[in-house]
XYZ file of C-alpha atoms in Angstrom:
642
model
C -16.256 47.802 -12.111
C -15.275 51.072 -10.444
C -14.199 52.779 -13.816
C -17.282 51.531 -15.696
C -19.602 53.021 -13.051
C -17.833 56.351 -13.256
C -18.420 56.552 -17.049
C -22.197 55.964 -16.705
C -23.051 58.279 -13.909
C -23.078 62.043 -13.532
C -20.641 64.013 -11.203
C -22.961 63.721 -8.212
C -23.254 60.020 -8.392
C -19.468 59.633 -8.886
C -19.042 61.391 -5.538
C -21.442 58.855 -4.044
C -19.319 56.053 -5.574
C -16.296 57.379 -4.032
C -17.953 57.658 -0.624
C -19.238 54.113 -0.943
C -15.856 52.710 -1.885
C -14.338 54.632 1.015
C -16.888 53.021 3.429
C -16.193 49.518 1.984
C -12.459 50.050 2.442
C -13.111 51.183 6.041
C -15.233 48.080 6.572
C -12.542 45.823 5.236
C -10.077 47.473 7.638
C -12.319 47.018 10.564
C -12.880 43.347 9.727
C -9.230 42.827 9.781
C -8.930 44.658 13.036
C -11.917 42.654 14.524
C -13.812 45.851 15.541
C -17.305 44.326 15.593
C -19.278 47.264 16.770
C -17.669 49.711 14.357
C -18.084 47.208 11.569
C -21.888 47.162 12.370
C -22.071 50.951 12.098
C -20.459 50.905 8.615
C -22.619 48.076 7.434
C -25.707 50.167 8.574
C -24.493 53.077 6.565
C -24.075 50.790 3.472
C -27.481 49.261 3.989
C -29.117 52.659 3.857
C -32.098 52.459 1.288
C -30.625 55.477 -0.600
C -27.283 53.715 -1.124
C -28.962 50.417 -1.953
C -31.079 52.170 -4.576
C -27.927 53.255 -6.351
C -25.829 50.180 -5.535
C -28.055 47.061 -4.917
C -24.965 44.825 -4.465
C -23.011 47.117 -2.137
C -23.114 44.418 0.612
C -22.674 41.547 -1.796
C -19.404 42.370 -3.333
C -16.507 44.833 -3.018
C -16.628 47.622 -5.603
C -12.806 47.808 -5.718
C -10.170 45.052 -6.101
C -9.924 42.925 -3.055
C -8.503 39.629 -1.962
C -11.970 38.427 -1.083
C -14.819 38.919 -3.476
C -17.354 40.013 -0.850
C -17.519 41.382 2.732
C -19.244 38.201 3.819
C -16.407 35.949 2.609
C -13.972 38.351 4.175
C -15.579 38.110 7.502
C -15.842 34.274 7.265
C -12.055 34.075 6.357
C -11.108 36.186 9.299
C -13.261 34.091 11.671
C -15.960 36.754 12.538
C -19.347 34.975 12.994
C -21.009 37.988 14.500
C -20.155 40.274 11.644
C -21.144 37.497 9.149
C -24.479 37.278 10.842
C -25.005 40.917 10.816
C -24.281 41.148 7.116
C -26.815 38.328 6.402
C -29.384 40.238 8.503
C -28.861 43.398 6.631
C -29.656 41.628 3.346
C -26.252 40.395 2.138
C -26.631 37.716 -0.625
C -24.391 34.729 0.541
C -24.164 33.400 -2.922
C -23.204 36.542 -4.921
C -20.023 34.868 -5.852
C -21.936 32.439 -8.260
C -21.069 32.932 -11.858
C -23.561 31.096 -14.017
C -21.400 31.496 -17.209
C -18.359 30.044 -15.496
C -20.290 27.116 -13.912
C -22.519 26.501 -16.850
C -21.380 22.859 -17.082
C -23.156 21.794 -13.932
C -25.091 18.524 -14.195
C -28.345 19.895 -13.011
C -30.135 23.270 -13.422
C -31.157 22.946 -9.808
C -27.616 23.247 -8.438
C -25.067 26.136 -8.401
C -21.598 26.805 -7.017
C -20.756 29.097 -4.212
C -17.781 29.387 -1.796
C -19.384 30.916 1.238
C -21.335 27.774 2.342
C -18.221 25.722 2.102
C -16.042 28.337 3.877
C -18.389 28.357 6.836
C -18.987 24.494 7.157
C -15.579 23.795 8.705
C -15.239 26.785 10.935
C -16.058 26.290 14.703
C -18.606 28.787 16.050
C -20.287 29.487 12.676
C -23.238 27.252 13.145
C -25.796 30.102 13.108
C -24.114 31.543 10.062
C -24.194 28.206 8.326
C -28.018 27.815 9.140
C -28.757 31.319 7.858
C -26.881 30.697 4.580
C -28.737 27.489 4.071
C -32.065 29.308 4.628
C -31.107 31.932 1.994
C -30.220 29.318 -0.694
C -32.555 29.187 -3.619
C -30.684 26.173 -5.188
C -28.708 23.307 -3.977
C -25.075 24.550 -3.395
C -22.229 22.334 -4.551
C -18.448 22.718 -4.977
C -16.219 22.167 -8.068
C -16.153 18.387 -7.220
C -19.949 18.209 -7.110
C -20.000 17.820 -3.362
C -22.789 19.153 -1.227
C -22.078 20.381 2.187
C -23.439 17.096 3.489
C -20.700 15.250 1.565
C -18.065 17.460 3.367
C -19.785 17.128 6.784
C -19.886 13.364 6.806
C -16.352 13.068 5.440
C -14.934 15.289 8.234
C -17.401 14.181 10.849
C -18.785 17.641 11.717
C -21.449 16.724 14.152
C -22.761 20.222 15.011
C -23.080 21.190 11.274
C -24.853 17.808 10.686
C -27.518 18.669 13.122
C -28.277 21.785 11.184
C -28.433 19.923 7.885
C -30.879 17.291 9.050
C -33.303 20.084 10.040
C -32.930 21.892 6.692
C -35.330 21.730 3.768
C -32.426 20.848 1.611
C -31.959 17.560 3.327
C -33.885 15.385 0.801
C -31.879 16.752 -2.181
C -28.550 16.606 -0.470
C -28.880 12.959 0.660
C -29.749 11.932 -2.936
C -27.169 14.123 -4.723
C -24.309 12.256 -6.465
C -20.967 13.934 -6.618
C -18.638 13.964 -9.695
C -17.167 10.656 -8.566
C -20.527 8.952 -8.254
C -20.590 8.982 -4.425
C -23.777 9.722 -2.330
C -23.296 11.156 1.172
C -24.142 7.682 2.495
C -20.957 6.227 0.748
C -18.750 8.982 2.157
C -20.262 8.387 5.710
C -19.652 4.612 5.466
C -15.948 5.187 4.419
C -15.214 7.780 7.067
C -17.021 5.818 9.839
C -19.580 8.621 10.573
C -22.114 6.438 12.448
C -24.436 9.444 13.207
C -25.481 9.580 9.537
C -26.999 6.055 9.763
C -28.455 6.570 13.329
C -30.604 9.439 11.935
C -31.354 8.599 8.444
C -32.367 4.918 8.907
C -34.676 5.193 11.799
C -37.509 5.031 9.339
C -36.115 1.884 7.885
C -35.025 -0.165 10.982
C -36.235 -0.701 14.461
C -35.449 2.009 16.990
C -33.902 -0.596 19.280
C -31.154 -1.192 16.629
C -30.108 2.320 16.870
C -30.277 2.441 20.645
C -28.406 -0.819 21.087
C -24.929 -1.102 22.514
C -23.511 -0.316 19.078
C -24.214 3.364 19.867
C -23.322 4.048 23.435
C -22.745 7.739 22.768
C -25.757 8.400 20.570
C -28.895 7.018 22.464
C -30.139 10.261 23.975
C -29.400 12.205 20.764
C -31.511 9.843 18.689
C -34.566 10.490 20.637
C -34.056 14.241 21.118
C -33.721 14.678 17.416
C -37.181 13.157 16.750
C -38.862 15.181 19.586
C -37.875 18.584 18.598
C -40.443 20.865 16.896
C -39.171 20.648 13.324
C -40.294 18.990 10.247
C -37.437 16.578 10.797
C -39.413 13.317 10.552
C -40.870 14.498 7.242
C -37.495 15.429 5.802
C -35.892 12.158 6.815
C -38.878 10.054 5.366
C -38.752 12.053 2.130
C -34.947 11.628 1.882
C -34.944 7.900 2.631
C -38.004 6.980 0.517
C -35.959 6.381 -2.666
C -32.596 5.500 -1.117
C -31.526 1.894 -0.271
C -28.687 0.821 1.950
C -27.425 -1.225 -1.088
C -27.387 1.747 -3.462
C -24.212 1.475 -5.546
C -21.651 4.179 -6.437
C -22.516 5.429 -9.816
C -20.377 3.571 -12.400
C -18.454 1.409 -9.906
C -21.086 -0.800 -8.360
C -19.402 -0.351 -4.872
C -21.823 -0.246 -1.924
C -21.526 1.363 1.518
C -20.638 -2.027 2.952
C -17.741 -2.331 0.424
C -16.376 1.084 1.681
C -16.761 0.334 5.323
C -15.012 -3.080 4.877
C -12.141 -1.655 3.046
C -11.566 0.774 6.023
C -11.882 -2.170 8.443
C -14.346 -0.173 10.706
C -16.011 -2.798 12.780
C -18.811 -0.504 14.113
C -19.723 0.714 10.704
C -19.868 -2.841 9.220
C -22.090 -3.955 11.987
C -24.414 -0.988 11.506
C -24.740 -1.505 7.761
C -25.467 -5.320 8.293
C -28.104 -4.505 10.842
C -29.736 -2.226 8.320
C -29.878 -4.848 5.601
C -26.676 -4.407 3.609
C -26.036 -7.344 1.217
C -22.858 -9.055 2.527
C -22.261 -10.748 -0.930
C -22.837 -7.716 -3.115
C -20.247 -7.555 -5.908
C -18.635 -4.562 -7.549
C -17.601 -4.382 -11.236
C -14.503 -6.538 -10.469
C -16.648 -9.171 -8.648
C -15.271 -8.083 -5.316
C -17.406 -8.702 -2.199
C -17.027 -6.763 1.035
C -14.952 -9.679 2.411
C -12.458 -9.347 -0.433
C -12.396 -5.557 0.034
C -11.604 -6.052 3.693
C -8.697 -8.416 2.864
C -7.322 -6.545 -0.195
C -4.690 -4.579 1.629
C -1.931 -4.644 -0.955
C -1.065 -0.986 -0.181
C -0.099 -1.928 3.368
C 3.416 -3.236 3.379
C 3.383 -4.000 7.019
C 0.034 -4.305 8.935
C 0.283 -3.345 12.566
C -1.016 -5.640 15.297
C -3.984 -3.309 15.983
C -4.895 -3.181 12.375
C -4.639 -6.983 11.999
C -6.904 -7.320 15.008
C -9.508 -5.010 13.362
C -9.239 -6.867 10.216
C -9.842 -10.241 12.020
C -13.009 -8.889 13.760
C -14.433 -7.442 10.579
C -13.795 -10.747 8.803
C -15.576 -12.639 11.612
C -18.653 -10.311 11.426
C -18.865 -10.669 7.640
C -18.428 -14.450 7.655
C -21.179 -14.683 10.514
C -23.483 -12.701 8.200
C -23.026 -15.332 5.435
C -20.140 -13.938 3.273
C -18.945 -16.333 0.494
C -15.450 -17.567 1.592
C -14.556 -19.034 -1.837
C -15.682 -16.055 -4.133
C -13.167 -15.314 -6.965
C -12.540 -11.579 -7.681
C -10.459 -9.660 -10.116
C -7.634 -7.964 -8.200
C -5.774 -5.190 -10.142
C -2.052 -4.906 -9.731
C -1.530 -2.080 -12.341
C 0.592 -0.161 -9.826
C 3.330 -2.706 -9.817
C 2.989 -4.903 -13.031
C 3.078 -3.910 -16.574
C 2.340 -7.022 -18.530
C -0.345 -8.656 -16.311
C -2.596 -6.018 -14.904
C -4.780 -8.165 -12.706
C -5.205 -11.514 -11.064
C -8.204 -13.748 -9.938
C -7.922 -14.433 -6.230
C -9.972 -15.736 -3.417
C -10.201 -14.343 0.087
C -7.736 -17.101 1.258
C -5.163 -15.910 -1.274
C -5.387 -12.396 0.000
C -5.282 -13.510 3.757
C -2.138 -15.544 2.945
C -0.580 -12.649 1.271
C -1.279 -10.481 4.403
C 0.317 -13.053 6.637
C -2.111 -13.242 9.447
C -2.392 -16.784 10.794
C -5.520 -16.047 12.710
C -7.342 -14.862 9.609
C -6.021 -17.824 7.533
C -7.356 -20.252 10.107
C -10.698 -18.408 10.411
C -11.294 -18.788 6.661
C -10.171 -22.414 6.667
C -12.546 -23.085 9.560
C -15.418 -21.418 7.465
C -14.878 -23.686 4.529
C -12.121 -21.948 2.416
C -10.567 -24.119 -0.232
C -6.791 -24.040 0.080
C -6.264 -25.691 -3.311
C -7.886 -23.019 -5.470
C -5.584 -21.637 -8.086
C -4.973 -17.885 -8.773
C -5.960 -16.740 -12.238
C -2.586 -15.242 -13.151
C -0.046 -18.098 -12.969
C -2.047 -20.660 -10.941
C -0.647 -20.097 -7.367
C -2.378 -21.666 -4.369
C -2.708 -19.517 -1.126
C 0.324 -21.342 0.375
C 2.555 -19.856 -2.355
C 1.361 -16.450 -1.524
C 2.341 -16.870 2.158
C 5.704 -18.400 1.118
C 6.456 -15.624 -1.353
C 6.078 -12.929 1.324
C 7.935 -14.822 3.953
C 4.870 -15.075 6.181
C 6.006 -18.105 8.186
C 3.041 -18.466 10.544
C 0.568 -18.207 7.757
C 2.502 -20.762 5.748
C 2.636 -23.200 8.671
C -1.204 -23.034 8.984
C -1.453 -23.802 5.354
C 1.047 -26.600 5.355
C -1.190 -29.220 6.902
C -1.513 -32.181 4.630
C -4.980 -32.818 5.858
C -6.099 -29.797 3.868
C -5.184 -31.250 0.506
C -5.590 -34.372 -1.599
C -2.742 -36.905 -1.070
C 0.529 -35.774 -2.828
C -0.918 -32.462 -3.838
C 1.720 -30.196 -2.304
C 4.634 -32.348 -3.358
C 3.529 -32.276 -6.934
C 2.001 -28.844 -7.330
C 3.484 -26.551 -9.886
C 2.083 -23.232 -10.947
C 1.822 -22.222 -14.717
C 5.424 -20.938 -14.568
C 6.584 -24.465 -13.175
C 7.518 -23.025 -9.840
C 7.268 -25.619 -6.936
C 6.678 -24.612 -3.444
C 10.378 -24.515 -2.819
C 10.824 -21.727 -5.440
C 8.864 -19.478 -3.121
C 10.608 -20.482 0.072
C 13.757 -18.329 -0.216
C 12.417 -15.825 2.347
C 11.128 -18.398 4.979
C 12.248 -19.743 8.196
C 14.098 -23.022 8.807
C 10.927 -24.679 10.182
C 8.951 -23.923 6.964
C 11.840 -25.007 4.705
C 12.167 -28.267 6.631
C 8.524 -28.977 6.328
C 8.651 -28.432 2.520
C 11.628 -30.708 2.110
C 9.923 -33.484 4.277
C 6.920 -33.186 1.893
C 9.247 -34.353 -0.893
C 8.868 -31.202 -3.028
C 11.115 -31.416 -5.985
C 14.445 -29.907 -5.037
C 16.151 -29.214 -8.369
C 13.270 -28.694 -10.794
C 13.790 -25.501 -12.912
C 10.938 -23.128 -13.713
C 10.265 -21.497 -17.062
C 13.184 -19.243 -16.472
C 15.529 -22.100 -15.855
C 15.917 -21.180 -12.242
C 16.107 -23.855 -9.493
C 15.208 -23.345 -5.872
C 18.976 -23.170 -5.238
C 19.253 -20.205 -7.452
C 16.400 -18.432 -5.724
C 17.917 -19.156 -2.287
C 21.355 -17.801 -3.421
C 19.687 -14.631 -4.862
C 17.963 -14.055 -1.475
C 21.136 -14.763 0.491
C 19.382 -17.375 2.557
C 22.418 -19.449 3.630
C 20.383 -21.977 5.652
C 18.174 -22.682 2.621
C 21.237 -23.129 0.463
C 22.814 -25.687 2.840
C 19.575 -27.574 3.248
C 19.242 -27.903 -0.503
C 22.838 -28.953 -0.971
C 22.821 -31.433 1.895
C 19.598 -33.266 1.110
C 20.442 -34.884 -2.245
C 23.955 -33.817 -3.245
C 24.014 -35.863 -6.436
C 20.912 -34.084 -7.574
C 21.226 -30.598 -6.042
C 24.856 -29.411 -6.465
C 26.759 -26.360 -7.359
C 27.708 -27.471 -10.880
C 24.542 -28.264 -12.557
C 22.565 -25.235 -13.957
C 20.029 -25.081 -16.577
C 19.935 -21.719 -18.392
C 22.706 -21.198 -21.073
C 22.269 -17.376 -20.573
C 22.602 -17.617 -16.778
C 25.518 -17.947 -14.490
C 26.224 -20.912 -12.067
C 25.637 -20.590 -8.312
C 29.092 -19.262 -7.434
C 28.599 -16.409 -9.925
C 25.260 -15.655 -8.364
C 26.666 -15.565 -4.839
C 29.541 -13.320 -6.049
C 27.148 -10.877 -7.574
C 25.117 -10.783 -4.302
C 28.236 -9.589 -2.322
C 27.835 -12.191 0.400
C 31.212 -13.650 1.368
C 29.732 -16.230 3.678
C 27.502 -17.499 0.885
C 30.566 -17.848 -1.462
C 32.440 -19.845 1.322
C 29.490 -22.212 1.560
C 29.177 -22.725 -2.188
C 32.951 -23.289 -2.473
C 32.957 -25.738 0.408
C 30.376 -27.823 -1.440
C 32.667 -28.103 -4.504
C 32.076 -25.078 -6.778
C 34.765 -24.606 -9.394
C 36.332 -21.292 -8.710
C 37.822 -21.197 -12.139
C 34.672 -21.970 -14.158
C 34.037 -19.914 -17.170
C 30.241 -20.706 -17.835
C 29.601 -20.791 -21.577
C 32.832 -18.907 -22.239
C 32.117 -16.030 -19.953
C 33.941 -14.622 -17.060
C 35.145 -16.094 -13.794
C 33.196 -15.422 -10.487
C 35.571 -12.767 -9.112
C 34.895 -10.537 -12.263
C 31.169 -10.857 -11.475
C 31.809 -9.489 -8.001
C 33.834 -6.638 -9.206
C 31.226 -5.750 -11.944
C 28.754 -5.057 -9.172
C 31.139 -3.300 -6.841
C 31.207 -6.150 -4.483
C 34.857 -5.478 -3.689
C 35.309 -7.565 -0.576
C 33.823 -10.572 -2.277
C 35.960 -10.172 -5.356
C 39.053 -9.976 -3.250
C 38.106 -13.088 -1.266
C 37.618 -15.056 -4.538
C 40.983 -13.862 -5.886
C 42.711 -14.972 -2.781
C 41.125 -18.452 -3.036
C 42.600 -18.972 -6.550
C 45.992 -20.711 -6.403
C 46.642 -20.777 -10.085
C 48.586 -17.793 -11.715
C 46.443 -15.227 -13.447
C 46.771 -14.675 -17.144
C 48.489 -11.540 -18.455
C 45.171 -9.907 -19.420
C 43.701 -10.813 -16.056
C 46.613 -9.455 -14.149
C 46.440 -6.108 -15.952
C 42.671 -5.922 -15.245
C 43.289 -6.648 -11.489
C 46.108 -4.040 -11.402
C 43.616 -1.387 -12.651
C 41.181 -2.672 -9.975
C 43.884 -2.222 -7.348
C 44.452 1.426 -8.340
C 40.739 2.075 -8.008
C 40.695 0.374 -4.533
C 43.525 2.478 -3.329
C 41.121 5.453 -3.300
C 37.930 3.797 -1.963
C 39.255 0.814 0.119
C 42.962 0.964 0.799
C 42.762 -2.208 3.033
C 41.284 -4.301 0.129
C 43.848 -2.788 -2.302
C 46.569 -4.085 0.056
C 45.130 -7.579 0.067
C 44.779 -7.679 -3.756
C 48.393 -6.539 -4.207
C 49.589 -9.309 -1.787
C 47.664 -11.861 -3.982
C 49.173 -10.547 -7.149
C 52.663 -10.781 -5.893
C 52.219 -14.201 -4.430
C 53.757 -17.282 -6.259
C 51.709 -20.455 -6.000
C 53.404 -23.331 -4.119
C 53.649 -27.015 -5.181
C 51.328 -28.048 -2.388
C 48.676 -25.512 -3.447
C 48.883 -26.535 -7.068
C 48.552 -30.206 -6.226
C 45.626 -29.568 -4.024
C 44.085 -27.618 -6.796
C 44.351 -30.603 -9.172
C 43.030 -32.976 -6.580
C 40.085 -30.844 -5.866
C 39.272 -30.763 -9.722
C 39.290 -34.504 -9.661
C 36.956 -34.676 -6.608
C 34.522 -32.420 -8.447
C 34.804 -34.415 -11.619
C 34.187 -37.763 -10.060
C 31.724 -36.899 -7.159
C 29.966 -33.568 -8.052
C 30.064 -32.700 -4.369
C 32.338 -32.648 -1.183
C 29.891 -34.582 0.872
C 31.887 -37.205 2.973
C 35.285 -35.569 2.334
C 35.815 -35.401 6.060
C 36.334 -39.216 6.087
C 39.527 -38.897 4.064
C 42.709 -39.975 5.920
C 44.265 -36.499 5.831
C 44.621 -33.702 8.414
C 41.697 -31.406 9.114
C 43.699 -28.515 7.547
C 43.794 -30.317 4.209
C 40.053 -30.819 4.263
C 39.652 -27.064 4.876
C 42.054 -26.266 2.072
C 40.053 -28.428 -0.348
C 36.789 -26.655 0.805
C 38.458 -23.201 0.456
C 37.719 -22.533 4.056
C 41.090 -21.111 4.943
C 42.520 -17.998 3.292
C 46.201 -18.364 3.764
C 46.541 -22.187 3.757
C 49.548 -21.841 5.953
C 49.041 -25.256 7.563
C 48.938 -27.028 4.157
C 52.460 -25.671 3.397
C 53.853 -28.320 5.751
C 52.449 -31.178 3.778
C 55.004 -33.576 2.423
C 55.168 -35.179 -1.047
C 54.241 -38.569 0.645
C 51.102 -37.061 2.188
C 50.088 -35.552 -1.104
C 50.613 -38.808 -2.890
C 48.497 -40.691 -0.203
C 45.748 -38.147 -0.586
C 45.734 -38.552 -4.438
C 45.497 -42.389 -3.950
C 42.544 -41.997 -1.646
C 40.699 -39.704 -4.144
C 41.242 -41.932 -7.150
């Protein structure tokens, strides 16, 4: 700008330019140094009519390159309200930064973009500056997101700036302006719990006693004082509210203010909106009501006790207002699923997934149907609680009085999962109730997984023992369904849980099994770097290793010398060990027990020492006590087995 001006003016005018630029540089320095009085003197010099004749925009923008485009923005940025006011008083245009060609894509010709108004709105002590800039506006000012200052004020709860806006002539346009996301200021206020917005704007639509009730203990005096001041406030409010409904939806999404307040679990805001006539059963584009929005908390992994309490109170208020407790809504899971992007759930499904027993019982007491199926794979609410390990919620839903006779025992979802398939994270009490309900213990799902397989994968040792003890001829460690899968001992080995491997071996698992021609369990453990589990399984094998197996284990020993020398020593000891006659005989006997009985239940009744029973169950590592067995004892044991 500076060089173009020099080319167009004569020598005398160029000297004036130099002088003006020098004064602007001086003003910039004084603003940085916060010298208010000296700033005013320089501003007076720049506001001289003679200077303004030559340079009409001398107060509106810097004539030389500067970080801030204008002295006003500079003063606002540096926190100088007095200098900002003085610039406005001297004729500074607060919206000189507007560039119509740059912002030509604005939705309305009645709006324009400017930074100064939005720079001021969040600064403390700039209330008078903010008011002055509003008065000087000739169009509605918005930012790049399409927000007016009212959107920003209600989002950040700027009460002092809000008082200025409601007395402004721009109020009717601001309150009805939709931003780029389709939100009105009303929607932003509902989501941010800015109750003052509704106290003021809906006096013309609701009784004054509603706004002066105990819902607003801090705002009773303010409500009356606003209306009694000598402004055209009442006219502005009535004009602003004349075409605006409390149930106005977000453009393109059909979300109402009540949806937004419910999703934030703000009890006060929900109560306000219901008092003002909000539709408690309004549905958005996915069919979600405010009650569903309130319960749809999938982003919260763990809900704190205080948050759960807020959730319960909001649910109570919505249900008292007549919310539909059995409404079905599309719930999107795109953030964690790739194949099925949504599900159709009821409020009870969502409450069970959250795990709050109080909310589950509240919904049940208000008529929620616990037998409704989800739209994805046909799960009932109880399965949601079981899947997340929410024991208290599951116990509330396990009452047989809630369902038709035999429903829980026979229920399978579309993937053929029984209730026990989902119980791998649950407590002993919940598992016991499911077993007592006669749920199928060994039924495979579409992936050929039994409840036992799920329990092993989750390392739930109690669940594993319950399943193996209940019906050992049906649920055992030898029968498995999927030709592409591994038997229970292999699953336990890959989990790295030694205790789980001990339990499964004690119930008769074949440690030498090669399912479908695949590898033994110890190799599965080493494959997943479960070194301790792999060594334990090797130590339990009394048969000699083949040449190829021994070579592989020697390589594993070399690796362990670096990372786990203690385990390397144990593996070397096992490789150097020569199986004894007693151990070989016990191995043969054990194989016969498995073949004839499929389990080791009742093995304690055999007329043999306790050490032998432990050896058969693979519960002792060294088997030292069994070395003392005689040939006669072994023969007697064989006779008992056969």
